[in-house]
mmCIF file of C-alpha atoms in Angstrom:
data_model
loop_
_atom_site.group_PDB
_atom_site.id
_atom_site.type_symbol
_atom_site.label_atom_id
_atom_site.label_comp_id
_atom_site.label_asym_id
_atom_site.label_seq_id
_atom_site.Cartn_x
_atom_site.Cartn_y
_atom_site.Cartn_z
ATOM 1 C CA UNK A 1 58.741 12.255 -24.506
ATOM 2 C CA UNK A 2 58.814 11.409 -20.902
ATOM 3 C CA UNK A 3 55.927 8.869 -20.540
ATOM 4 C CA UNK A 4 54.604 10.972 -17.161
ATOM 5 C CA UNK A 5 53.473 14.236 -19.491
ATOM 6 C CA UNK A 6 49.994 15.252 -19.753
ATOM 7 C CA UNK A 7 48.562 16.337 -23.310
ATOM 8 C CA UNK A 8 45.974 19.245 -23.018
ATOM 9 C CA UNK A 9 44.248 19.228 -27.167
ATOM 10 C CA UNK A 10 41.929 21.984 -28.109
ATOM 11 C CA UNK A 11 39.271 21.123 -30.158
ATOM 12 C CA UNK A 12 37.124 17.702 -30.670
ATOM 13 C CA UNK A 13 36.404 16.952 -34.311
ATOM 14 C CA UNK A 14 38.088 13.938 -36.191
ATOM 15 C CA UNK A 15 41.196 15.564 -35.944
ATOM 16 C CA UNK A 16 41.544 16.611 -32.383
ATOM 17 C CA UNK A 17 39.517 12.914 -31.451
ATOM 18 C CA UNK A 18 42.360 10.802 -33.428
ATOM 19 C CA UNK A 19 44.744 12.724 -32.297
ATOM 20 C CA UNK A 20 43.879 12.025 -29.071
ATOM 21 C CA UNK A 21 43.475 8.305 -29.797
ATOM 22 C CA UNK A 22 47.211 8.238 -31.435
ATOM 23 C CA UNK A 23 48.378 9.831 -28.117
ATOM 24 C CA UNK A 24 46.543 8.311 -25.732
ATOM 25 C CA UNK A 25 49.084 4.582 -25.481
ATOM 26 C CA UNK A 26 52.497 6.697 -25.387
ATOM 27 C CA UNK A 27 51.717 9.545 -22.554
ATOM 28 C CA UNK A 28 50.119 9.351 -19.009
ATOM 29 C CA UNK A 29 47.368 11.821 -19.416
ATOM 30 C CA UNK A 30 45.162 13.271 -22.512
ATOM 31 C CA UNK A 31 42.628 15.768 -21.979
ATOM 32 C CA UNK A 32 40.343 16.944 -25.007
ATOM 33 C CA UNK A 33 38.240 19.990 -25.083
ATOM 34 C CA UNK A 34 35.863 21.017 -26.991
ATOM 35 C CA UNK A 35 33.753 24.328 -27.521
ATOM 36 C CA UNK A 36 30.561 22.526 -27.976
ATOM 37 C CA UNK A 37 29.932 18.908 -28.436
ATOM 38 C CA UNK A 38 32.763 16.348 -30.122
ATOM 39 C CA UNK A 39 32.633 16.544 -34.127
ATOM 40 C CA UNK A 40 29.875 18.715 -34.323
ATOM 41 C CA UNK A 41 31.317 21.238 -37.237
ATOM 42 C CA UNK A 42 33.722 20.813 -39.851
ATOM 43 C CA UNK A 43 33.651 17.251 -39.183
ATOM 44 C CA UNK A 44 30.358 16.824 -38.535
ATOM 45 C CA UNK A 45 28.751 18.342 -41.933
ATOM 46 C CA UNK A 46 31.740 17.434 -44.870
ATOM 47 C CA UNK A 47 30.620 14.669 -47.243
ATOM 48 C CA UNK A 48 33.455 12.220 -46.347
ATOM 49 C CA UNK A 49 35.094 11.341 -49.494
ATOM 50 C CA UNK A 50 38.396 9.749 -48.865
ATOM 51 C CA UNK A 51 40.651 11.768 -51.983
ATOM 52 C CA UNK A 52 40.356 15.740 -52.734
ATOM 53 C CA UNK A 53 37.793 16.714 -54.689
ATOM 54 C CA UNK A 54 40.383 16.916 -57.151
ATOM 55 C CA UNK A 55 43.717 15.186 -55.951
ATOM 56 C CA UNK A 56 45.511 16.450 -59.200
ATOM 57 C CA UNK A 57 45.054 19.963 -58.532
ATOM 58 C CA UNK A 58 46.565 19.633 -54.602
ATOM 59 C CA UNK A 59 50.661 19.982 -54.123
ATOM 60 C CA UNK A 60 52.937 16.800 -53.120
ATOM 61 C CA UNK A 61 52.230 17.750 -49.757
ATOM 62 C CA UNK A 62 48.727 17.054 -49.648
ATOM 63 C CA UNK A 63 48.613 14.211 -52.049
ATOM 64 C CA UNK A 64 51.248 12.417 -49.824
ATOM 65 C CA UNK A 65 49.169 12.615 -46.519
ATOM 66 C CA UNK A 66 46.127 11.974 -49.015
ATOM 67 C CA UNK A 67 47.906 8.331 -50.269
ATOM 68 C CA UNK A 68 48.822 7.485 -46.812
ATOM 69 C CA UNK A 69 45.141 7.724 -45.312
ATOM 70 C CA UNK A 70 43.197 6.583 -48.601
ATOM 71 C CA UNK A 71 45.481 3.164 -47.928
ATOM 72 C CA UNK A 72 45.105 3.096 -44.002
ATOM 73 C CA UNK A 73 41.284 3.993 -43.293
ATOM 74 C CA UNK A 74 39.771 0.757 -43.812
ATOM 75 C CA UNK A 75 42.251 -0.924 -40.992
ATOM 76 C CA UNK A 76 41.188 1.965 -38.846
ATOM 77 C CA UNK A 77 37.494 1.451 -39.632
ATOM 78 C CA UNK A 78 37.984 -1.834 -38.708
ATOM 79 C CA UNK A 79 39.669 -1.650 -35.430
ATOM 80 C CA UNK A 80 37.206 1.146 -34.494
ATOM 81 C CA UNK A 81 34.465 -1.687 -34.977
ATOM 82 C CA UNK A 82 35.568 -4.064 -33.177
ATOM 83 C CA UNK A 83 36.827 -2.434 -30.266
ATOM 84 C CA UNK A 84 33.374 0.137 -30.246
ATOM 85 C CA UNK A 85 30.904 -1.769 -32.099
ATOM 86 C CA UNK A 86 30.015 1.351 -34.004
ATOM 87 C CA UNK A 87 31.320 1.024 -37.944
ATOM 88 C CA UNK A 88 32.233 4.434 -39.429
ATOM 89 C CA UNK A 89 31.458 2.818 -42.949
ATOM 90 C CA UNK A 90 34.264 3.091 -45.143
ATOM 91 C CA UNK A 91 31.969 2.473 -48.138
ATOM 92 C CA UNK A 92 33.669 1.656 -51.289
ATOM 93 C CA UNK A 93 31.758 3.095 -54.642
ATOM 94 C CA UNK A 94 34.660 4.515 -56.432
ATOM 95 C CA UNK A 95 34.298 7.779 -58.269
ATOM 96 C CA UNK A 96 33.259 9.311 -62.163
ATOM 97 C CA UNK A 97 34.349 12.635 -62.327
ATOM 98 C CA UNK A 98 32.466 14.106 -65.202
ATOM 99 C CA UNK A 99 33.192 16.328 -68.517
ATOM 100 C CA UNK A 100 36.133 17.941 -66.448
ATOM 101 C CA UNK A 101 38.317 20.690 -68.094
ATOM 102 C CA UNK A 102 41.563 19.125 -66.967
ATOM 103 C CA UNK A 103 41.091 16.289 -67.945
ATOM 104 C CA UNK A 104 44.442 15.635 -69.384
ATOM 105 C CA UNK A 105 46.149 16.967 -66.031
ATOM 106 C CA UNK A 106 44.366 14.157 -63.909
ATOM 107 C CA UNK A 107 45.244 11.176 -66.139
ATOM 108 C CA UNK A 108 49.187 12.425 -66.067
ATOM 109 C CA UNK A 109 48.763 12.664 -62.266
ATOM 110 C CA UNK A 110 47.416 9.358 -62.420
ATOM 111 C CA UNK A 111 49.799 8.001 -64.359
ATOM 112 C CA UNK A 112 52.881 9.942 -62.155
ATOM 113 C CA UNK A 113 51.306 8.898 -58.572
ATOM 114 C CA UNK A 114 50.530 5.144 -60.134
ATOM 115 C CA UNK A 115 46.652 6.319 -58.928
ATOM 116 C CA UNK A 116 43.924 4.043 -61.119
ATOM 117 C CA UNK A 117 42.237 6.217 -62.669
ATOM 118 C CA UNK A 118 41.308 6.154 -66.142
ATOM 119 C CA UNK A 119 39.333 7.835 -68.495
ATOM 120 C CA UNK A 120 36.107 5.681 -69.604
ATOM 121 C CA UNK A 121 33.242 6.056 -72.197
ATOM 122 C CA UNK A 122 30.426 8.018 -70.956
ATOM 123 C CA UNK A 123 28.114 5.191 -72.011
ATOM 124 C CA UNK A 124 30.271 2.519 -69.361
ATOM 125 C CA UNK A 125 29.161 5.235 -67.101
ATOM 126 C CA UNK A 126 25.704 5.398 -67.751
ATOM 127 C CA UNK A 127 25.779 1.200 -67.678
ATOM 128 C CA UNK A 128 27.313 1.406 -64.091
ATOM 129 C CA UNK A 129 25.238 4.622 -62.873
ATOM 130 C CA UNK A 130 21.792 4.069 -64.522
ATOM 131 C CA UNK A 131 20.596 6.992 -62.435
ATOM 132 C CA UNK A 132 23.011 9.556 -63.933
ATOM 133 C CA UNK A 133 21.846 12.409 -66.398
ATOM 134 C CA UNK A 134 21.995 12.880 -69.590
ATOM 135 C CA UNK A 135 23.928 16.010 -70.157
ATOM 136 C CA UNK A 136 27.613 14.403 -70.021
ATOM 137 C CA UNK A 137 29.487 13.505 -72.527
ATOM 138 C CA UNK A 138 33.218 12.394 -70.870
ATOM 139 C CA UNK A 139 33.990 10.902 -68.050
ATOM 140 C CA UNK A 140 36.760 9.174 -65.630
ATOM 141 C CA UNK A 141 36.825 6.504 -63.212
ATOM 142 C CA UNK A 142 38.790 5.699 -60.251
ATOM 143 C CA UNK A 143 37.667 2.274 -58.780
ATOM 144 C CA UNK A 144 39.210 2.293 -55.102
ATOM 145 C CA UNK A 145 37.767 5.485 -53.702
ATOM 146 C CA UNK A 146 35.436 4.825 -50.574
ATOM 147 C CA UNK A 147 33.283 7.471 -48.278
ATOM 148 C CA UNK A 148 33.584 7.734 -45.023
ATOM 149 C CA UNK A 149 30.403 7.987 -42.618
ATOM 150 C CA UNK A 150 31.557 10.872 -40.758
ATOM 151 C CA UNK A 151 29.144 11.408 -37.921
ATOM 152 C CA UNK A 152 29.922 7.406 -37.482
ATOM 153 C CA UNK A 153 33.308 7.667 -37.465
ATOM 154 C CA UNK A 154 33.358 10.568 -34.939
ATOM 155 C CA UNK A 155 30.867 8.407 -32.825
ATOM 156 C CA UNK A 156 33.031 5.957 -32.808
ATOM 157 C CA UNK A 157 36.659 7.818 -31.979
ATOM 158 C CA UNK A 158 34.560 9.051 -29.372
ATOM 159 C CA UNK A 159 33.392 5.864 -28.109
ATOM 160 C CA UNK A 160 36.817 4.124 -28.049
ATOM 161 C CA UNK A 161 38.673 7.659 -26.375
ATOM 162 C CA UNK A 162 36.038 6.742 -23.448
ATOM 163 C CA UNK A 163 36.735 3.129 -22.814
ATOM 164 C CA UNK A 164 40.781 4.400 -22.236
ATOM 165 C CA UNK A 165 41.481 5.097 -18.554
ATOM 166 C CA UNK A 166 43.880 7.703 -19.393
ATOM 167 C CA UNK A 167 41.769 10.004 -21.259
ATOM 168 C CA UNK A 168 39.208 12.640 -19.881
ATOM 169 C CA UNK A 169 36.953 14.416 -22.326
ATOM 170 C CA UNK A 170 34.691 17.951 -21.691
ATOM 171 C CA UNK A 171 32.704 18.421 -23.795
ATOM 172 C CA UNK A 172 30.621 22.287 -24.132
ATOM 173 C CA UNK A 173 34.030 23.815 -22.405
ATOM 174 C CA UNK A 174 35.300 26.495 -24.308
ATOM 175 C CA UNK A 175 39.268 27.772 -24.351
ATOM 176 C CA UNK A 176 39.721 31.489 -24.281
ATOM 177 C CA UNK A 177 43.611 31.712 -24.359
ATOM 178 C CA UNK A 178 47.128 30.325 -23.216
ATOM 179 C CA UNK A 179 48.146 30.011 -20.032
ATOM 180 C CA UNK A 180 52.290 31.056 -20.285
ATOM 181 C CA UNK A 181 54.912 31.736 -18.182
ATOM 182 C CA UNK A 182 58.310 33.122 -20.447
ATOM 183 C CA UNK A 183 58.271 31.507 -23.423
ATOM 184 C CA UNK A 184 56.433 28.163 -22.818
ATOM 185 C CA UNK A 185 52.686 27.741 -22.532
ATOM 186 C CA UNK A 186 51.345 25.792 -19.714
ATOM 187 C CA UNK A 187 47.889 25.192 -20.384
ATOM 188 C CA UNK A 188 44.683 26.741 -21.528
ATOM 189 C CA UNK A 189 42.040 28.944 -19.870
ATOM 190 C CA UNK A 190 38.787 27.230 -20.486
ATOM 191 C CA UNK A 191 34.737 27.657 -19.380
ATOM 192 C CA UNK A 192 36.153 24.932 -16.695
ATOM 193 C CA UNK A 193 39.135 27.629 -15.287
ATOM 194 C CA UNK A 194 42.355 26.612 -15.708
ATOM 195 C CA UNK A 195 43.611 23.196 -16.921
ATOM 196 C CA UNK A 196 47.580 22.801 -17.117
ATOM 197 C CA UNK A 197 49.175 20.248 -19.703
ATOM 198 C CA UNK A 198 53.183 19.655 -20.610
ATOM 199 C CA UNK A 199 51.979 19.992 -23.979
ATOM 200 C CA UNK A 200 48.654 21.618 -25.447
ATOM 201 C CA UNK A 201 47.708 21.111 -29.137
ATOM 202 C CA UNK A 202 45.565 23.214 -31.356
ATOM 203 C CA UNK A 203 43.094 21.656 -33.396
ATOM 204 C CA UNK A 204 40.497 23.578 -33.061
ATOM 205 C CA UNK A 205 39.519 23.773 -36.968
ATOM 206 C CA UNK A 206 38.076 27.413 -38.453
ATOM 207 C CA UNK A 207 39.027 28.591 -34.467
ATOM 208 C CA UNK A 208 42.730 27.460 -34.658
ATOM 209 C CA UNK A 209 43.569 31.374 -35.806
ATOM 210 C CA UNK A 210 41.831 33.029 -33.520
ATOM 211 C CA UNK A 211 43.171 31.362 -30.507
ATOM 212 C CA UNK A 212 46.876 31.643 -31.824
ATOM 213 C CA UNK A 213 45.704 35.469 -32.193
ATOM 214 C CA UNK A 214 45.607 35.377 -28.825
ATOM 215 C CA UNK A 215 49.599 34.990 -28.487
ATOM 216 C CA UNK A 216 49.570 37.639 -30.822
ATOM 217 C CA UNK A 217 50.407 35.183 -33.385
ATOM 218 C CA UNK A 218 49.040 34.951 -36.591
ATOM 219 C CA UNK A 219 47.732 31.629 -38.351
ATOM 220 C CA UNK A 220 45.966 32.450 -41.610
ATOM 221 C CA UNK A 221 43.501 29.929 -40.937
ATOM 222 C CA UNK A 222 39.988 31.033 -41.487
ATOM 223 C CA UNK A 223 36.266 29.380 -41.856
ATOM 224 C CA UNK A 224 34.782 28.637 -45.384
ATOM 225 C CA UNK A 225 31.569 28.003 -45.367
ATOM 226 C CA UNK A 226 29.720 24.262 -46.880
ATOM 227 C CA UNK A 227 26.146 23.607 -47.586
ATOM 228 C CA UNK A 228 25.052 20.367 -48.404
ATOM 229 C CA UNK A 229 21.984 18.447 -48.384
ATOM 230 C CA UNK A 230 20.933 15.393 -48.100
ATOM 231 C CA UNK A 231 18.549 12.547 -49.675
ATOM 232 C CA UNK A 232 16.916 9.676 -48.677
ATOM 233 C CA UNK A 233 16.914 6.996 -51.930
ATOM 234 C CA UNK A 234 16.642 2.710 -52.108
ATOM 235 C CA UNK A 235 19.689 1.176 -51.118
ATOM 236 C CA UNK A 236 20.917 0.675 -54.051
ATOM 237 C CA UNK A 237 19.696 3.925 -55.821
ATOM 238 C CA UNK A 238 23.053 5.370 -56.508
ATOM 239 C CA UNK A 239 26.074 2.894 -56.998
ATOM 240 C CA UNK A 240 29.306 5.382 -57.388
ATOM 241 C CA UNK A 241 30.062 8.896 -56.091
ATOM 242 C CA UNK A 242 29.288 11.325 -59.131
ATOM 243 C CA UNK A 243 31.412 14.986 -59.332
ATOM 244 C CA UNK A 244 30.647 17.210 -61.807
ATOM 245 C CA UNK A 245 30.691 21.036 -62.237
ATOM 246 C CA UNK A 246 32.215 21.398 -58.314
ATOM 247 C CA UNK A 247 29.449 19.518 -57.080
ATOM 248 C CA UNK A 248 29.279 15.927 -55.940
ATOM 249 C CA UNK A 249 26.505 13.190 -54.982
ATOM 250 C CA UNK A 250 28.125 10.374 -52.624
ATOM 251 C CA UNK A 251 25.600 7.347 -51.703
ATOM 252 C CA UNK A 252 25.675 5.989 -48.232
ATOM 253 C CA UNK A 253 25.344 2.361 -47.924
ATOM 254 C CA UNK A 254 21.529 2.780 -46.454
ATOM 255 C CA UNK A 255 20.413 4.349 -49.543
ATOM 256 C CA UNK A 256 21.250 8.749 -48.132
ATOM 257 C CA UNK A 257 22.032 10.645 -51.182
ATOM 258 C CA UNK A 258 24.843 13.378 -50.083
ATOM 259 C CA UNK A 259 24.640 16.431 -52.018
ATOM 260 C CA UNK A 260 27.324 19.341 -52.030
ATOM 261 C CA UNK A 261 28.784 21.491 -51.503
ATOM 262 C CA UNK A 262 28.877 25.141 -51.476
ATOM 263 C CA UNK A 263 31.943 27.741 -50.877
ATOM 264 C CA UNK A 264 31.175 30.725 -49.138
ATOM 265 C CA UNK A 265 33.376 33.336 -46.782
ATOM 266 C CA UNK A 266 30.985 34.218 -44.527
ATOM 267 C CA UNK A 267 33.081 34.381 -41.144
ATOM 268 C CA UNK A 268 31.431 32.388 -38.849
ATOM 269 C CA UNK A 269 28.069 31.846 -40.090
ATOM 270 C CA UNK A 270 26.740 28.530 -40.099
ATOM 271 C CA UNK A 271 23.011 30.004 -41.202
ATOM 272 C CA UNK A 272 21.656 27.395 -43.872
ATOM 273 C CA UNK A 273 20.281 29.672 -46.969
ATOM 274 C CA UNK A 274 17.455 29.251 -49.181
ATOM 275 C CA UNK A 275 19.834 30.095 -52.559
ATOM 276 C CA UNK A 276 22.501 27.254 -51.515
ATOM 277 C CA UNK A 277 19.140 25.335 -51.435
ATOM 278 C CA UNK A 278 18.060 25.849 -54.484
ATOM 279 C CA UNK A 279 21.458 25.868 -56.144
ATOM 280 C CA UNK A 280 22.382 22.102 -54.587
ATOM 281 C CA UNK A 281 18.993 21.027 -56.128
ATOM 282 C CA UNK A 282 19.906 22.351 -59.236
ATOM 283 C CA UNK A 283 23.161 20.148 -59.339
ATOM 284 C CA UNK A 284 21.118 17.648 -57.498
ATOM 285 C CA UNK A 285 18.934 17.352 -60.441
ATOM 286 C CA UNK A 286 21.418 17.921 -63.003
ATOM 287 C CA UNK A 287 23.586 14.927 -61.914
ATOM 288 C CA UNK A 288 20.974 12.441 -60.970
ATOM 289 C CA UNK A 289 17.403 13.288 -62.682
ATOM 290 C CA UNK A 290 15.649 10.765 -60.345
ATOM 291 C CA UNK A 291 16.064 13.627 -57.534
ATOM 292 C CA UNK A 292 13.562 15.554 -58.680
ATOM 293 C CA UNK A 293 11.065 13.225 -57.198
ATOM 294 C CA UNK A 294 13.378 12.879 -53.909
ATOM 295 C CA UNK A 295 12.560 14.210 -50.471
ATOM 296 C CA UNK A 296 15.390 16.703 -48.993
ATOM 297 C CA UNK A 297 15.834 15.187 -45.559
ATOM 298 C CA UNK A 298 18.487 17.608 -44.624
ATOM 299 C CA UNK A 299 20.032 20.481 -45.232
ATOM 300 C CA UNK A 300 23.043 21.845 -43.056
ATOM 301 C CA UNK A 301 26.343 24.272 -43.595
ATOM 302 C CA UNK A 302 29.794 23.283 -41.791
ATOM 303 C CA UNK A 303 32.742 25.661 -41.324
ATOM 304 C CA UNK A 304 36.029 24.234 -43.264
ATOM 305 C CA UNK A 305 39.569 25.553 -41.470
ATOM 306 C CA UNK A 306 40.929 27.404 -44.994
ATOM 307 C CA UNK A 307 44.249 27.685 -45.392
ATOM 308 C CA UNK A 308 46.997 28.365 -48.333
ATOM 309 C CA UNK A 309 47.171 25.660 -50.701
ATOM 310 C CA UNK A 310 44.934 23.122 -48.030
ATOM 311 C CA UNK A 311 48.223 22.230 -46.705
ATOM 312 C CA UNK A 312 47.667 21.718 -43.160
ATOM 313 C CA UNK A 313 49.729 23.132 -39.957
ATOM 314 C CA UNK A 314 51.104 20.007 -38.169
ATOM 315 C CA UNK A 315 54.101 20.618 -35.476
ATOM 316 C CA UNK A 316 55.894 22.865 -32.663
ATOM 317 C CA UNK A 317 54.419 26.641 -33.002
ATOM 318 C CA UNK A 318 58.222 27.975 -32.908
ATOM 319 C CA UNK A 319 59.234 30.118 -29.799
ATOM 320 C CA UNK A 320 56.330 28.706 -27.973
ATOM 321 C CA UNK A 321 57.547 26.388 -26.215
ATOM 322 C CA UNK A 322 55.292 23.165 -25.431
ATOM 323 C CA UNK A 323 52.302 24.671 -27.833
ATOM 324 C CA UNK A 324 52.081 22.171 -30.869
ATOM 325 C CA UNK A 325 49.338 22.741 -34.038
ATOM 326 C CA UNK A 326 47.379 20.027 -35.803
ATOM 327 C CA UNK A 327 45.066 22.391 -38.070
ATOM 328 C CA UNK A 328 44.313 23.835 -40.859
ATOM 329 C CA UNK A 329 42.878 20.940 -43.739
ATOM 330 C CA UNK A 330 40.717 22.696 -45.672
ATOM 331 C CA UNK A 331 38.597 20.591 -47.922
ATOM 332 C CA UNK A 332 40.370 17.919 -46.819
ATOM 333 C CA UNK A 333 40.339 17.100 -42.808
ATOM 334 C CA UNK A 334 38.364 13.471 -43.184
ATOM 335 C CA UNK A 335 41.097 12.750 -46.165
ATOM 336 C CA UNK A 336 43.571 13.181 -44.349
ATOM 337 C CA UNK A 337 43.237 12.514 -40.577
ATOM 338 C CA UNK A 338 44.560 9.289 -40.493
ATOM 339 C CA UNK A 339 48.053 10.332 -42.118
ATOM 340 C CA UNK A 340 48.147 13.978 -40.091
ATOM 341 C CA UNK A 341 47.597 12.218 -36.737
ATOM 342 C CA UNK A 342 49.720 9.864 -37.320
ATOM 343 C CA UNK A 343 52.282 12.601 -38.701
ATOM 344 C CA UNK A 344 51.225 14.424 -35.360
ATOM 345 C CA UNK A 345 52.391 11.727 -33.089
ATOM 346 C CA UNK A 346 55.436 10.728 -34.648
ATOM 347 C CA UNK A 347 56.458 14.639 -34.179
ATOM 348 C CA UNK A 348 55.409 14.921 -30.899
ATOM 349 C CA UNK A 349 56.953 11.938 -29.517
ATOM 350 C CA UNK A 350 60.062 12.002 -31.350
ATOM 351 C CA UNK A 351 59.596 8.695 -33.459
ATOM 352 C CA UNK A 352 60.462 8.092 -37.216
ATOM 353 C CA UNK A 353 57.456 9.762 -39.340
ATOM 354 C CA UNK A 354 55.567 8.098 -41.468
ATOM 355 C CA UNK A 355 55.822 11.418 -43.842
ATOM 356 C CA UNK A 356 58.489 13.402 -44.261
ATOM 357 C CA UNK A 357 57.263 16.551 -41.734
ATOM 358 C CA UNK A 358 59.321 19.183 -43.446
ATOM 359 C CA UNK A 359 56.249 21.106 -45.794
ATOM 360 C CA UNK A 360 53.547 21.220 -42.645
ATOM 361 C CA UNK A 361 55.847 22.159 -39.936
ATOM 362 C CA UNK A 362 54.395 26.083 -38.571
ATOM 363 C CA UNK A 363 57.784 27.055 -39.040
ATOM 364 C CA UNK A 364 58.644 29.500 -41.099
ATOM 365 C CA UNK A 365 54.608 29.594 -42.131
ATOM 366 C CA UNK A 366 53.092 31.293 -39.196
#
């Protein structure tokens, strides 16, 4: 790519701000916009657990981006501290994953992707988790899996995308469609009018779909629905991320007790309800007893961008020229950023990928 371009990229969460940030050395100009303010939704309200839920269950496609970012965020976390002064906490606690059903299918996984995990007694657990409940009786351990402070880490993509004199960011400026002309877009109509870009990239999360709709394309991206809430514990309450029966508890390194999370298709309603409420308690309680006894500082649903299998959309939209997609994670968007991005730039810029781009590209899946 001709170093004189300007990138136009729709949509501010940790996607859309790395993105950016991966760009921002290799092309003159990067503009970011997003519909409200930077991070606020999918990236905002996820848990930040650096693996899947349940890596074993995911296809090659996602465990490869999954590997790549696992080994990479702590680097990033690091040069986004220095260079901001805000840490995103890459906390490393490791995670039990408790009486699960495949149990067998995640230690051959393990085994195959040379992952450590391991199954352990459930009283080792109990020894390393004092807080956990009683009602387990098998568990498994994988030692290098770290949490992510989300809101930190998009607080602090933000903060480093402002100190570079190339990028401009606006912020509560909605895109309503494509500007084209033949077969090429050449920009975006936005709450701002008009803003023209050699390339534009979608990744707008749960909205990705809707705006392709508007090329009369379709993108079967669509929002899922998370609850969580949220804790406040000692410090050292909670020493490992807990998962058990779909739900999860992931300890922050100031002592916040994560709690989630629910899945719901409810379009785009982000309306908190009292049943997720109860029903996170419930595992709450269930998983750590102590909680029962806890105050619920927060509770708060996000909209995940679903899509088949979780594997994301990342490349040229074909026959449109100049429109590129970076969407589409599922579960999985703070998992994988890192590795997508990354993935994203290569692509776009014509370098060696770090990934083989072949099972994301929209071709041939849009």
């Amino acid at each position: 790519m001709a170093k004189q371009e300007q990138v136009v990229i729709v949509g501010g969460g940790v996607i859309g701000l790395l993105t950016a940030f991966n760009l921002a050395p290799h092309v003159e100009r990067v503009i970011l916009l997003d519909r409200s303010s930077l991070g606020q939704e999918s990236s905002w309200a996820g848990g930040g657990i650096v693996s899947p839920l349940y890596p074993w269950r995911y296809s090659p496609a996602v465990t490869a981006l999954a590997h790549w970012s696992q080994d990479f965020y702590p680097q990033l976390a690091e040069r986004l501290f220095v260079s901001t002064g805000v840490d995103p906490e890459v906390h490393t606690t490791g995670l039990y994953w408790l009486d699960l059903e495949d149990e067998a299918e995640a230690l051959a996984w393990a085994q195959r992707e040379n992952r450590p995990l391991s199954a352990v007694d459930i009283s080792a657990a109990h020894d390393h988790v004092p807080v956990l409940g009683p009602g387990f009786s098998r568990a498994i351990y994988m030692a290098d899996v770290a949490n992510v402070r989300n809101p930190r880490l998009v607080k602090s993509l933000k903060a480093a995308l402002l100190a570079l004199p190339n990028v401009t960011i606006h912020e509560q400026c909605e895109v309503s469609g494509f500007i084209r002309q033949g077969e090429r877009v050449l920009g975006v109509e936005s709450a701002s009018g008009p803003i023209l870009g050699d390339q534009v990239v979608l990744t707008a999360g749960a909205w990705s779909g809707d705006l392709l709709n508007t090329l009369g394309l379709t993108l079967p991206v669509e929002p899922v629905k998370g609850q969580m809430i949220l804790y406040k514990c000692e410090a050292d309450f909670l020493s490992s991320m807990v998962l058990a029966k779909g739900r999860y508890a992931i300890p922050r390194r100031d002592g916040h007790i994560l709690i989630g999370s629910t899945l719901e298709h409810e379009g785009f309603d982000k309306t908190p309800t009292e049943n997720a409420l109860e029903s996170l308690k419930a595992s709450a309680v269930e998983l750590i007893p102590a909680l029962a006894d806890a105050e619920v500082v927060g509770h708060w649903a996000g909209l995940r961008p679903g899509s088949p299998e979780g594997i994301p959309y990342i490349g040229a939209v074909p026959g449109v020229g100049g429109l590129w997609l970076n969407c589409g994670h599922y579960r999985n968007g703070l998992v994988l950023a890192p590795a997508s991005c990354q993935l994203f730039a290569d692509v776009l810029l014509g370098r060696e990928p770090v990934i083989d781009p072949a099972p994301y590209a929209p071709a041939g899946r849009i």
